[in-house]
mmCIF file of C-alpha atoms in Angstrom:
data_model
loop_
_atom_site.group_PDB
_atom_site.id
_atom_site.type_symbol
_atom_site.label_atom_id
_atom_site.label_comp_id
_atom_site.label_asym_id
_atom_site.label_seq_id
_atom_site.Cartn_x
_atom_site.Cartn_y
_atom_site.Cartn_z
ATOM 1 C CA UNK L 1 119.489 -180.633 7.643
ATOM 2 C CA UNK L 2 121.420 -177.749 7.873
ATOM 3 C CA UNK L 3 118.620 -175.546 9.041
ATOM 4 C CA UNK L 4 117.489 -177.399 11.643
ATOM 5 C CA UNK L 5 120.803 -177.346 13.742
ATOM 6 C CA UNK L 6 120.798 -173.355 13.552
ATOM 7 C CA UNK L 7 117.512 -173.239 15.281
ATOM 8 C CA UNK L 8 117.225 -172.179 18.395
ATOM 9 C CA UNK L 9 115.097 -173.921 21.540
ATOM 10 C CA UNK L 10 114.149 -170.478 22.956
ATOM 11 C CA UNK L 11 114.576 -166.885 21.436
ATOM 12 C CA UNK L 12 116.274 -165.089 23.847
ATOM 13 C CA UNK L 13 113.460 -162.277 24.510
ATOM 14 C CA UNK L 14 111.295 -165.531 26.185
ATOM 15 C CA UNK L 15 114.717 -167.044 28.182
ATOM 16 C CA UNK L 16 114.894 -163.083 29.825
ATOM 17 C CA UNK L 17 111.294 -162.642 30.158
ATOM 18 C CA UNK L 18 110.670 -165.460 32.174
ATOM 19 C CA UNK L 19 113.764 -164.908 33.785
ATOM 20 C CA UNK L 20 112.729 -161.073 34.888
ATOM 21 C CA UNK L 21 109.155 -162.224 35.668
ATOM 22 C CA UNK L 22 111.060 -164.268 38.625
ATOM 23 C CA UNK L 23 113.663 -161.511 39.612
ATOM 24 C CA UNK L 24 110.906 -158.812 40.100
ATOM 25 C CA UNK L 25 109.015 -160.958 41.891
ATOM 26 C CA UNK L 26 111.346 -162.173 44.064
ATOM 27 C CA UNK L 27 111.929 -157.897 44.313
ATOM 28 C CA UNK L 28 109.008 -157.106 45.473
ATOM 29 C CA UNK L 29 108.675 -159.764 47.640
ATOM 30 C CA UNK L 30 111.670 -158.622 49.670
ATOM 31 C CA UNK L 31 110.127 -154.850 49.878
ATOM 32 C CA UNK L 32 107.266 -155.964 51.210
ATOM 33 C CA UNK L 33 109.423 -157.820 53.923
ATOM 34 C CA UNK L 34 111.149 -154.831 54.214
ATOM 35 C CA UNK L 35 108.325 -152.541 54.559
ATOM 36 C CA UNK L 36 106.499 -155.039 57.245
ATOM 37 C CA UNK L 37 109.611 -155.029 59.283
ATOM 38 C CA UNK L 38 110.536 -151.014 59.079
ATOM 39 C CA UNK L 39 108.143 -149.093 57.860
ATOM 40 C CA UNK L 40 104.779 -150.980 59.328
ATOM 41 C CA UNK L 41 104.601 -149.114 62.686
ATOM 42 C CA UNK L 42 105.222 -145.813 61.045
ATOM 43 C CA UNK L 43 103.877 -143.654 58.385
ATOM 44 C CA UNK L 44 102.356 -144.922 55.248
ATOM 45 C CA UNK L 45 100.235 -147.847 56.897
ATOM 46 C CA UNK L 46 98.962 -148.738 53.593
ATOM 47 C CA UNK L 47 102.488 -149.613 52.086
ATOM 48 C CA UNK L 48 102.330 -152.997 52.588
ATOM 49 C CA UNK L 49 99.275 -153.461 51.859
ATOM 50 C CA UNK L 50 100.035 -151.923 48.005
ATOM 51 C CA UNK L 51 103.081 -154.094 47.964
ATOM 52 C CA UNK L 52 100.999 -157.135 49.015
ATOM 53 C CA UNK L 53 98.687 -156.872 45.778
ATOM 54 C CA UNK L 54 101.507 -155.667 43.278
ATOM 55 C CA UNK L 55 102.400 -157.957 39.955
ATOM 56 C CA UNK L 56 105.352 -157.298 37.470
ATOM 57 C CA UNK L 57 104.055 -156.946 34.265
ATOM 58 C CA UNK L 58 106.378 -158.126 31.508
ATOM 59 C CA UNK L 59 105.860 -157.360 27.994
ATOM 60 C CA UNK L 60 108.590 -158.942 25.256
ATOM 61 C CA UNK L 61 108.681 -158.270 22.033
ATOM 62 C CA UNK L 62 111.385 -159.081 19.693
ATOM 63 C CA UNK L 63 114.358 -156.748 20.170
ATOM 64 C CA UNK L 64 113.053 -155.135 24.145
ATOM 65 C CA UNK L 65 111.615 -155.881 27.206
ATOM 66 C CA UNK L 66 109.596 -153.912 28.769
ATOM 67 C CA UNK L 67 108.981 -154.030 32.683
ATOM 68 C CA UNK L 68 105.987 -152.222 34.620
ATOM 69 C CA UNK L 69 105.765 -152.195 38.294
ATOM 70 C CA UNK L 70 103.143 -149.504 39.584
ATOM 71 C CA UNK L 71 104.918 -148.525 42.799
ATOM 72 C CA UNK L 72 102.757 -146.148 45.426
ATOM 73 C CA UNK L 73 104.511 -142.896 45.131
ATOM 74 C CA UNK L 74 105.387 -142.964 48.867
ATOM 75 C CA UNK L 75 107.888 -145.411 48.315
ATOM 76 C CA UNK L 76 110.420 -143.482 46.893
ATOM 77 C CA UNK L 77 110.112 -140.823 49.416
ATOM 78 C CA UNK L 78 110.941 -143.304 51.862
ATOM 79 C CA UNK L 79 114.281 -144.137 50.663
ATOM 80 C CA UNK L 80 115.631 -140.811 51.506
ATOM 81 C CA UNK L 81 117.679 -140.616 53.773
ATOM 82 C CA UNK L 82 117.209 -136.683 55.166
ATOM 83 C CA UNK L 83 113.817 -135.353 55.732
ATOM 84 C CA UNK L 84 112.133 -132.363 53.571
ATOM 85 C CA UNK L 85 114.005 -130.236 56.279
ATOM 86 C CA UNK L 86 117.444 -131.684 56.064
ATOM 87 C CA UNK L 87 117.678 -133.358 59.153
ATOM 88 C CA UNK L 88 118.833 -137.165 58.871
ATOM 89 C CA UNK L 89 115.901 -139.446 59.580
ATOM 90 C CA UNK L 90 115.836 -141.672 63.210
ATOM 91 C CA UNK L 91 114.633 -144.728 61.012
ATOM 92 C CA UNK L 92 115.932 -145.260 57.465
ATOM 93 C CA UNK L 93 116.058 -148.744 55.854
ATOM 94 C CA UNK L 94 116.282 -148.725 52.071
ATOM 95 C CA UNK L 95 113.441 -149.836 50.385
ATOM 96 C CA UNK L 96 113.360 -148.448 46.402
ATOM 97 C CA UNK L 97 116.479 -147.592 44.725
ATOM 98 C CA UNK L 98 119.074 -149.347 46.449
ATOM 99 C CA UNK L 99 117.033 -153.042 46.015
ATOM 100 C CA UNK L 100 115.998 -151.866 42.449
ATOM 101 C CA UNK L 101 119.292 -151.617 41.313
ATOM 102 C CA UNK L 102 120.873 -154.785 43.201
ATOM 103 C CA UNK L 103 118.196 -156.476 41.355
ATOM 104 C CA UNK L 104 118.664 -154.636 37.877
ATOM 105 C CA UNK L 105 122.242 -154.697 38.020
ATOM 106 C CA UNK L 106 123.977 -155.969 41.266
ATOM 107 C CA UNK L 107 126.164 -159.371 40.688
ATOM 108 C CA UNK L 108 124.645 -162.581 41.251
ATOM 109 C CA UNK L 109 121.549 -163.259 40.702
ATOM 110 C CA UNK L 110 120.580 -160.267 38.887
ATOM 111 C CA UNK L 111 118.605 -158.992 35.655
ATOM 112 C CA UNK L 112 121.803 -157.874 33.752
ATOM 113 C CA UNK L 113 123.551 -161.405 34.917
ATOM 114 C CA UNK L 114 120.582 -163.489 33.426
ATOM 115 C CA UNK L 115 120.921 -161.447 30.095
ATOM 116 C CA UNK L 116 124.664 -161.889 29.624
ATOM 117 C CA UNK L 117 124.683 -165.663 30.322
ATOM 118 C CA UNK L 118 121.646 -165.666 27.674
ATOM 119 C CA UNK L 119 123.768 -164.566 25.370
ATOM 120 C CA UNK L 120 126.785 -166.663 26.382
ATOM 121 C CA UNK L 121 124.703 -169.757 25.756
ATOM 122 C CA UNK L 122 124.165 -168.416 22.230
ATOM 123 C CA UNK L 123 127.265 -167.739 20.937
ATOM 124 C CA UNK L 124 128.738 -171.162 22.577
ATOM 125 C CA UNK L 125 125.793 -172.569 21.130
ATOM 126 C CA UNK L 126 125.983 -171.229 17.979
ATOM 127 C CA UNK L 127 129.522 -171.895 17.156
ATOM 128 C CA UNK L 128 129.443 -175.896 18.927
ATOM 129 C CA UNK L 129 126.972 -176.013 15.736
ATOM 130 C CA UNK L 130 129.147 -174.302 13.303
ATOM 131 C CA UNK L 131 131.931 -176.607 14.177
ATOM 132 C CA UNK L 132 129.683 -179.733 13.910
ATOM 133 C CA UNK L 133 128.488 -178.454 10.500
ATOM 134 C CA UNK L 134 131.863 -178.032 9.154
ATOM 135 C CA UNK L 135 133.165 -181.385 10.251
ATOM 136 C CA UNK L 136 129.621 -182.559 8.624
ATOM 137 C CA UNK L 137 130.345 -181.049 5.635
ATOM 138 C CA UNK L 138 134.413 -182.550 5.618
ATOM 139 C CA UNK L 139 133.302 -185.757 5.741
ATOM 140 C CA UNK L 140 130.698 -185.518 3.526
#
């Protein structure tokens, strides 16, 4: 049946979901290493302990994804690189934006990366069956 060869395994909202739940994870994991290594002996001792309990929470719907991660506010001051007075801090090791982003958008193994071969899979998928169909439908 015709029908049946259009369908698709997985809708692509559930293929990026479960995709992001693993990226963000993997995320957060490596802030947490970061924040034992760097930021442990110094100011906000309860850092990793926040980043220790934290959990991406995914919602998907059928045309967006929505991501929540409830960062301690801290966090972002930490990835600047002056202080409040303008003085360039002793210790800086990047810890919000610059992984965020990598991880959003970077190359490799990265949200954006997972999306677009999604959606590669799809169309190559889509017109394998079209051809099949038509070649179905010659023979016929």
């Amino acid at each position: 049946m015709l029908t049946h060869m259009y369908t698709r395994a997985a809708p692509i909202n559930k293929i990026a979901g479960a995709k992001a739940d693993e990226i963000f994870t993997k995320l957060i994991w490596r802030q947490k290493n970061i924040a034992k290594m760097d930021y442990n002996q110094r100011k906000p001792p309860h850092l990793v302990d926040s980043l220790l309990m934290l959990k991406p929470r995914i919602k998907t719907t059928d045309d967006e994804i929505n991501i929540f991660i409830d960062y301690p506010a801290t966090i972002r001051f930490l990835d600047l690189k002056k202080t409040k007075y303008g003085k360039k801090k002793r210790y800086y090791t990047p810890i919000y934006n610059r992984p965020l982003f990598g991880h959003l958008y970077g190359r490799g193994y990265s949200f954006s990366t997972i999306i677009n071969l999604a959606l590669q899979q799809e169309y190559r998928n889509y017109f394998t069956n079209l051809q099949r169909v038509t070649k179905l439908e010659i023979y016929e």
